[in-house]
Structure formats: C-alpha cells, structure tokens
Coordinates of C-alpha atoms and ligand atoms in Angstrom, one line a residue:
X1 CA -23.5 3.9 -19.4
X2 CA -23.6 -0.1 -19.2
X3 CA -20.5 -1.8 -18.0
X4 CA -20.2 -4.9 -16.0
X5 CA -17.3 -6.5 -14.2
X6 CA -16.7 -10.4 -14.1
X7 CA -18.6 -11.9 -10.8
X8 CA -16.7 -14.0 -8.5
X9 CA -19.8 -15.8 -7.1
X10 CA -22.7 -16.0 -9.5
X11 CA -25.5 -13.7 -8.6
X12 CA -23.2 -12.1 -5.7
X13 CA -21.6 -8.6 -6.0
X14 CA -21.2 -5.5 -4.3
X15 CA -21.0 -1.8 -5.4
X16 CA -20.0 1.5 -4.1
X17 CA -23.2 3.2 -4.0
X18 CA -22.3 6.6 -2.1
X19 CA -19.5 8.9 -1.5
X20 CA -18.6 11.5 1.0
X21 CA -15.5 13.7 2.1
X22 CA -14.6 16.1 4.7
X23 CA -11.6 18.5 5.0
X24 CA -10.7 20.8 7.8
X25 CA -11.5 24.3 7.4
X26 CA -7.7 25.7 7.8
X27 CA -6.2 25.9 4.2
X28 CA -2.2 26.5 4.2
X29 CA -0.8 28.0 1.3
X30 CA 2.5 27.7 0.1
X31 CA 3.0 31.5 0.7
X32 CA 2.2 30.8 4.3
X33 CA 4.7 28.0 4.2
X34 CA 7.2 30.2 2.4
X35 CA 7.0 32.7 5.1
X36 CA 8.2 29.9 7.9
X37 CA 10.9 27.9 6.1
X38 CA 13.2 27.9 3.1
X39 CA 10.8 27.0 0.2
X40 CA 9.0 28.7 -2.5
X41 CA 5.6 28.6 -4.2
X42 CA 7.3 27.9 -7.6
X43 CA 9.5 25.2 -5.9
X44 CA 6.5 23.4 -4.4
X45 CA 4.2 23.5 -7.7
X46 CA 6.8 22.7 -9.9
X47 CA 8.3 19.5 -8.0
X48 CA 5.1 18.3 -6.0
X49 CA 2.4 20.2 -7.6
X50 CA 0.5 21.2 -4.3
X51 CA -0.6 24.9 -4.1
X52 CA -2.6 24.4 -1.2
X53 CA -3.3 21.8 2.0
X54 CA -6.1 21.7 4.6
X55 CA -5.0 21.2 8.2
X56 CA -6.8 20.1 11.0
X57 CA -7.2 21.8 14.1
X58 CA -5.3 20.7 17.2
X59 CA -8.5 19.2 18.8
X60 CA -9.7 17.7 15.4
X61 CA -8.9 13.7 15.2
X62 CA -8.9 11.5 12.4
X63 CA -11.9 9.7 14.1
X64 CA -13.6 13.1 13.8
X65 CA -12.6 13.4 10.2
X66 CA -13.6 9.9 9.3
X67 CA -16.9 10.3 11.2
X68 CA -17.7 13.5 9.2
X69 CA -16.9 12.0 6.2
X70 CA -19.1 8.9 6.7
X71 CA -21.9 11.0 7.9
X72 CA -22.2 12.5 4.2
X73 CA -21.8 9.3 2.5
X74 CA -24.5 7.6 4.8
X75 CA -26.5 10.7 3.6
X76 CA -26.2 10.4 0.3
X77 CA -26.9 6.8 0.5
X78 CA -30.1 7.1 2.0
X79 CA -29.6 4.2 4.6
X80 CA -29.9 4.7 8.1
X81 CA -26.8 3.9 10.3
X82 CA -28.6 0.9 11.6
X83 CA -28.0 -0.7 8.0
X84 CA -24.3 -0.8 8.2
X85 CA -22.8 -3.9 9.6
X86 CA -19.2 -3.3 8.8
X87 CA -17.0 -0.6 9.6
X88 CA -13.5 -0.3 8.1
X89 CA -10.9 2.9 8.4
X90 CA -7.9 3.0 6.7
X91 CA -5.4 5.1 8.6
X92 CA -1.9 5.2 9.2
X93 CA -2.4 8.3 11.8
X94 CA -4.3 7.1 14.6
X95 CA -3.6 9.0 17.7
X96 CA -3.7 6.3 20.0
X97 CA -3.4 2.2 19.4
X98 CA -6.8 1.3 21.3
X99 CA -9.8 1.7 20.7
X100 CA -9.4 1.3 16.9
X101 CA -10.6 4.3 14.7
X102 CA -13.5 1.9 13.3
X103 CA -15.2 1.4 16.7
X104 CA -15.3 5.0 17.5
X105 CA -16.5 5.8 14.0
X106 CA -19.6 3.5 14.4
X107 CA -20.2 4.4 18.4
X108 CA -20.5 8.1 16.9
X109 CA -22.9 7.1 14.5
X110 CA -24.8 5.0 16.7
X111 CA -24.3 1.7 14.3
X112 CA -25.1 -1.3 16.5
X113 CA -22.5 -4.2 16.7
X114 CA -20.9 -3.4 13.3
X115 CA -17.4 -5.4 12.2
X116 CA -15.2 -2.7 12.7
X117 CA -11.4 -2.6 12.1
X118 CA -8.7 -0.5 11.0
X119 CA -6.3 -1.0 8.4
X120 CA -2.9 0.5 8.1
X121 CA -1.0 -0.1 4.5
X122 CA -0.6 3.9 4.3
X123 CA -1.1 5.4 0.8
X124 CA -2.9 2.4 -0.5
X125 CA -5.2 1.8 2.5
X126 CA -8.3 3.0 1.0
X127 CA -8.1 0.1 -2.1
X128 CA -7.3 -2.5 0.5
X129 CA -10.0 -1.5 2.9
X130 CA -12.3 -1.6 -0.1
X131 CA -11.2 -5.0 -1.1
X132 CA -11.8 -6.7 2.4
X133 CA -15.3 -4.8 2.5
X134 CA -15.9 -6.4 -0.7
X135 CA -14.9 -10.2 0.1
X136 CA -16.6 -9.7 3.4
X137 CA -19.8 -8.9 1.3
X138 CA -19.3 -11.6 -1.3
X139 CA -18.6 -14.1 1.7
X140 CA -22.1 -13.0 3.1
X141 CA -20.6 -11.8 6.2
X142 CA -21.7 -8.2 5.5
X143 CA -24.5 -6.2 3.3
X144 CA -23.7 -2.7 3.9
X145 CA -20.3 -1.3 4.3
X146 CA -18.8 1.9 5.4
X147 CA -15.1 1.9 3.8
X148 CA -13.2 4.9 5.2
X149 CA -9.9 6.3 4.4
X150 CA -8.6 9.3 7.0
X151 CA -5.6 10.9 8.0
X152 CA -4.4 13.5 10.0
X153 CA -0.7 13.6 8.9
X154 CA -0.2 17.0 10.4
X155 CA 0.6 15.6 13.7
X156 CA 3.2 13.5 11.9
X157 CA 5.1 16.0 10.0
X158 CA 8.0 17.7 10.9
X159 CA 7.0 21.6 9.7
X160 CA 10.7 22.5 9.8
X161 CA 11.6 19.9 7.3
X162 CA 11.0 21.4 3.8
X163 CA 11.5 18.1 2.1
X164 CA 8.1 16.5 3.5
X165 CA 6.0 19.5 5.3
X166 CA 5.3 21.0 1.9
X167 CA 3.7 17.7 0.6
X168 CA 1.0 16.4 3.2
X169 CA -2.6 17.5 4.1
X170 CA -5.3 16.1 6.4
X171 CA -8.5 15.0 5.5
X172 CA -11.1 11.8 5.1
X173 CA -13.1 10.3 2.3
X174 CA -16.0 7.4 2.8
X175 CA -17.7 5.0 0.7
X176 CA -20.9 3.3 1.4
X177 CA -20.6 -0.3 -0.4
X178 CA -23.8 -2.4 -0.4
X179 CA -24.4 -6.0 -1.8
X180 CA -25.8 -6.1 -5.2
X181 CA -26.8 -8.9 -7.8
X182 CA -24.5 -7.5 -10.1
X183 CA -20.8 -7.1 -9.6
X184 CA -19.5 -3.1 -9.3
X185 CA -16.3 -3.7 -8.0
X186 CA -13.4 -5.7 -9.9
X187 CA -10.7 -8.0 -8.3
X188 CA -8.1 -6.2 -6.4
X189 CA -4.3 -6.4 -7.5
X190 CA -2.5 -5.8 -4.4
X191 CA 1.1 -6.1 -2.7
X192 CA 3.8 -4.9 -1.0
X193 CA 7.8 -4.4 -1.2
X194 CA 9.1 -4.5 2.6
X195 CA 12.5 -4.8 1.4
X196 CA 12.3 -1.0 0.2
X197 CA 9.8 -0.1 3.3
X198 CA 12.3 2.3 5.2
X199 CA 12.4 4.8 2.1
X200 CA 8.8 5.9 3.6
X201 CA 8.8 6.0 7.3
X202 CA 8.0 7.1 11.0
X203 CA 10.9 5.6 13.3
X204 CA 9.3 5.9 16.6
X205 CA 6.3 6.6 18.6
X206 CA 7.1 10.6 18.7
X207 CA 9.0 10.3 15.4
X208 CA 8.1 12.2 12.3
X209 CA 7.2 11.2 8.5
X210 CA 10.9 10.8 6.7
X211 CA 11.4 9.8 3.1
X212 CA 14.3 9.1 0.7
X213 CA 11.9 11.3 -2.0
X214 CA 13.8 10.3 -5.1
X215 CA 13.6 6.6 -4.2
X216 CA 10.1 6.6 -3.8
X217 CA 9.7 9.0 -6.8
X218 CA 11.6 6.1 -8.8
X219 CA 9.8 3.2 -7.5
X220 CA 6.5 5.0 -8.1
X221 CA 7.2 5.8 -11.9
X222 CA 9.0 2.8 -12.8
X223 CA 7.1 -0.2 -11.2
X224 CA 3.4 0.7 -10.8
X225 CA 1.8 1.3 -14.3
X226 CA 2.0 -2.3 -15.2
X227 CA 0.2 -3.0 -12.0
X228 CA -2.2 -0.5 -12.3
X229 CA -2.8 -1.9 -15.8
X230 CA -3.3 -5.5 -14.5
X231 CA -6.2 -4.4 -12.2
X232 CA -7.9 -3.2 -15.5
X233 CA -7.0 -6.6 -17.1
X234 CA -8.2 -8.5 -14.0
X235 CA -11.6 -6.5 -14.7
X236 CA -11.4 -7.1 -18.2
X237 CA -11.4 -3.8 -19.5
X238 CA -8.7 -1.8 -21.4
X239 CA -7.3 1.4 -19.9
X240 CA -8.7 3.3 -22.7
X241 CA -12.1 2.5 -21.8
X242 CA -11.9 4.0 -18.3
X243 CA -14.2 6.8 -17.4
X244 CA -11.8 7.8 -14.8
X245 CA -8.3 7.3 -13.2
X246 CA -8.2 8.1 -9.7
X247 CA -4.7 7.4 -8.0
X248 CA -3.1 7.9 -4.7
X249 CA -2.5 11.8 -4.7
X250 CA 1.1 11.5 -4.0
X251 CA 2.7 14.1 -6.4
X252 CA 0.9 15.7 -9.4
X253 CA 4.1 14.6 -11.3
X254 CA 3.7 11.0 -10.5
X255 CA 0.0 11.1 -11.0
X256 CA 0.6 12.4 -14.5
X257 CA 3.8 10.0 -15.3
X258 CA 1.8 6.8 -14.3
X259 CA -1.4 7.9 -16.3
X260 CA 0.7 8.5 -19.2
X261 CA 1.9 5.0 -19.4
X262 CA -1.6 3.6 -19.1
X263 CA -2.8 4.5 -22.5
X264 CA -5.9 6.2 -21.3
X265 CA -8.7 7.6 -23.9
X266 CA -10.8 10.3 -22.6
X267 CA -10.4 9.4 -18.6
X268 CA -10.5 12.0 -15.9
X269 CA -7.4 11.9 -14.0
X270 CA -7.7 12.9 -10.5
X271 CA -5.3 15.7 -9.4
X272 CA -6.7 16.7 -6.1
X273 CA -3.3 16.8 -4.8
X274 CA -3.1 20.4 -6.0
X275 CA -5.9 21.6 -3.5
X276 CA -5.8 19.0 -0.7
X277 CA -1.9 18.0 -0.8
X278 CA -0.9 14.4 -0.2
X279 CA -3.3 13.1 2.4
X280 CA -2.2 9.2 2.3
X281 CA -5.0 6.8 2.5
X282 CA -7.9 9.8 2.4
X283 CA -6.6 10.8 -1.0
X284 CA -8.6 8.4 -3.2
X285 CA -12.3 8.6 -1.7
X286 CA -11.7 12.1 -1.3
X287 CA -11.0 12.7 -5.1
X288 CA -13.3 10.1 -6.1
X289 CA -16.1 11.9 -3.6
X290 CA -15.3 15.0 -5.2
X291 CA -15.1 14.4 -9.0
X292 CA -18.7 12.6 -8.5
X293 CA -19.9 15.8 -6.7
X294 CA -19.1 17.9 -9.8
X295 CA -20.7 15.1 -12.0
X296 CA -17.6 14.7 -13.9
X297 CA -17.8 10.8 -13.7
X298 CA -21.0 9.4 -15.2
X299 CA -22.7 7.0 -12.8
X300 CA -22.2 3.2 -13.6
X301 CA -19.2 4.3 -15.8
X302 CA -15.8 2.4 -15.0
X303 CA -13.0 3.8 -12.6
X304 CA -9.9 2.7 -11.9
X305 CA -8.6 3.4 -8.1
X306 CA -4.9 2.6 -7.3
X307 CA -3.3 3.4 -4.1
X308 CA 0.4 3.2 -3.4
X309 CA 2.8 4.4 -0.9
X310 CA 4.3 3.6 2.6
X311 CA 5.2 0.1 3.3
X312 CA 6.2 0.1 0.5
X313 CA 2.4 -1.2 -0.5
X314 CA 0.1 -0.9 -3.5
X315 CA -3.7 -1.9 -4.4
X316 CA -5.9 -1.5 -6.9
X317 CA -9.2 -2.2 -8.4
X318 CA -11.7 -0.9 -11.0
X319 CA -15.1 0.0 -9.7
X320 CA -18.5 1.2 -11.3
X321 CA -18.9 4.5 -10.5
X322 CA -21.9 5.1 -8.1
Ligands
LIG1 N1 11.5 24.2 -1.1 C1 13.0 24.4 -1.6 N2 14.2 23.5 -1.9 C2 13.9 22.3 -1.6 C3 12.7 21.8 -0.9 C4 11.5 22.8 -0.9 N3 10.6 22.4 -0.1 N4 12.6 20.5 -0.4 C5 14.0 19.9 -1.0 N5 14.6 21.3 -1.5 C6 16.1 21.3 -2.1 C7 16.8 20.2 -1.8 O1 17.4 20.2 -0.3 C8 17.8 20.0 -2.6 O2 18.7 21.1 -2.6 P1 20.2 20.7 -2.8 O3 20.3 20.5 -4.2 O4 20.8 22.2 -2.4 O5 21.0 19.9 -1.9 C9 17.1 20.3 -4.0 O6 15.8 20.8 -3.5 C10 16.7 19.1 -4.7 O7 16.2 18.1 -3.9 P2 15.7 17.0 -4.3 O8 15.4 15.6 -3.2 O9 16.7 16.2 -5.4 O10 14.5 17.1 -4.9 P3 13.6 16.0 -6.0 O11 13.4 16.5 -7.3 O12 13.6 14.8 -5.8 O13 11.9 16.8 -5.5 C11 10.5 15.5 -3.8 C12 12.0 16.1 -4.2 C13 10.1 15.2 -2.4 C14 9.5 16.7 -4.4 C15 10.4 14.2 -5.0 O14 11.6 13.5 -4.7 C16 9.5 13.4 -4.7 O15 8.3 14.1 -5.0 N6 9.2 12.4 -4.3 C17 8.3 11.2 -4.3 C18 7.7 11.7 -2.9 C19 6.1 11.2 -2.4 O16 5.7 11.0 -3.5 N7 6.1 10.7 -1.3 C20 5.0 10.1 -0.7 C21 4.5 8.8 -1.5 S1 2.9 8.4 -0.9

C-alpha cells in the first residue's frame, strides 16, 4: 500500500519500523473479581467492556515489563541494541522517582549512552513519547529510538474499589523508530485540560487511583473526536482512508463512540481492552503490536494512534504501519 505523509524537513523523516509487547502471565477474570468484590461479569462487560486483565507479579516492575517489550521490538527490527541512541518510556506508575525507567531499560539492554527520559502524561503518554522521539530524529539528535509505554497500574489500584479495580491492567508495548528519507509519522496533535485534571487522580504517594467516571466519560466522548480528526487532517488523510484506528483502550464504549464519530471506512478498530483492560500508556503500543503481529494491518498502511486520559491530556498522530 503506498501512502505518504507530509514532510516537515525535506528529505528527513522517521518511521515506526518494529513493534513488541509484553503482558504478565497472571490473568484475572471478571469471575475472580466478582468472587472478591460486589460486581458481576455482566456489569463489567456492559459498562467497561473488559473480560480479562493481566496483572504483574509483586516482584515484576514497570522496568521489567518495559524491557521485555523493548527486547521483542528490537528483535523484530533486526537492529543491535548498540544502534539505539534514544530511549523514552511513557509511564505514570514508576515505583521510584529516581533513577528514571528509561535509563534502567537502557542499562538492562546494554545500550551505550543513549538519551533516556520518562514521560508522564498518563494514557496519552505513548503518543507524546512517539512525538518527542520523532522530533529528535527530525532535528538530527537521534537516529534509532526505542519508544515504550509501560504501566503497573495494579500497584496504584484499590482492589476493594469496584468503581476502578475492574478497569485497569498491567503491561508494556514498544516501538523502534528510525530515521528515514520519507516520512512515516504525521504531525502530532496534542494538548491538555488541567482545569479538569482532578477527575482522574492519585492524591498522595501512597494513594490509589480515583476518578469521577461519568465526567471522564463525558469528556472523552464529547471533546475528543474532533481532535482525532484534526490529526488526520494534519497528516493529509481522510478518516475513511485509515487502515486502522488505535485509540487508548479506556473503555470499549468510549472506543466505539469515538470511532463512530470519525467516519471510518474499513479501518480495523483496536479493542484490546476486552482482553487486557485499560493499561494507560501501554494500551496503544500493545494493541498496535498485536494487530500488526496478527497481520490485520498491511505494512505501510495509515494508522491513527490517539491517546487520552489522566491530566487531562491527549495526543495523536497518523503513522505508516511497519
Ligand atoms: N460493579 C457493579 N456495580 C458498580 C460497579 C461495579 N464494578 N462500579 C460501580 N457500580 C455501581 C455504582 O455504585 C452505581 O450504583 P448506584 O446506582 O446504586 O449508586 C451504579 O453502578 C452506576 O454507577 P455509575 O458511576 O453511574 O456508572 P457508569 O455507567 O457511569 O459506569 C464507569 C461507570 C466507570 C464504567 C463509567 O463512568 C466510565 O467508563 N467512565 C470512564 C472511565 C474511564 O474510562 N477511565 C479511564 C480513562 S483513561
């Protein structure tokens, strides 16, 4: 499939060349949650869409999951770890503030002296991280970047709060992004609405995720479709031409409502939340990696990534599928 994106700098571009994902082996079903708290499989599936979520072991960290996903993306790229000169990890669930996750992933992979930084914009984090890596490559500051979204939300979940614990899961997804003569990543459309930030929050270091679910739902379903459309416009493509739409996997009803407003044609719409729950910044790269692995997206085809959530933040861009 031939598809070209506008170049910002002539002859300079970047492409997502390979993907990988990792999920912990422990699967928690709705039936298991229903045996512990006052909920039902039917309520969770009809209001949120989740059937199962993967939950990390106590000793399994965000860094471990990020590294496991990065190893798979690197293997798929055929590049040696030493070729990577930038590592960025989108996460809102690091265990400790210092050192950051990106330097730890780089150390685990024996990557020599990369630029290494974390990004916390919660559920839009992967699109923010991809945009900053893209910009670094366009500016000549990097040639091969590892862009990762990784979360251990189970650490920040109150497992007795039925309004939140049925939603979230753990996991990581990674992309290798390389310099290219042609552009494979469209302009990012990004922003935030901090005035409404407290609708999704952790109030203290030992606090847990709290949300005003209905406000988040209204914001997501009323404000975001036009922003997703403008990411297509900036890329010079109509939503009807997309091969896939990979929104943040917040809630299957939110995914379907936004997808319904975009005027998609035959695009595959990611619904990995059903199997994986909401994994915040990991949800987009995990869903993209799975759909690519399943050959549901042709190589080179236009795909809209669109993250949104805590902050409140949002970011999206059209990419050419690897
Ligand atoms: N099982 C059973 N009942 C539950 C429940 C659960 N897991 N969680 C809440 N309820 C109950 C509530 O207590 C309430 O009971 P009441 O009527 O007796 O007071 C009832 O269900 C309805 O609650 P409400 O909050 O109005 O439900 P809702 O239809 O708004 O659905 C969410 C709740 C969280 C699923 C929904 O608001 C949502 O998806 N919001 C967006 C959240 C999100 O995507 N967050 C991540 C963004 S990145």
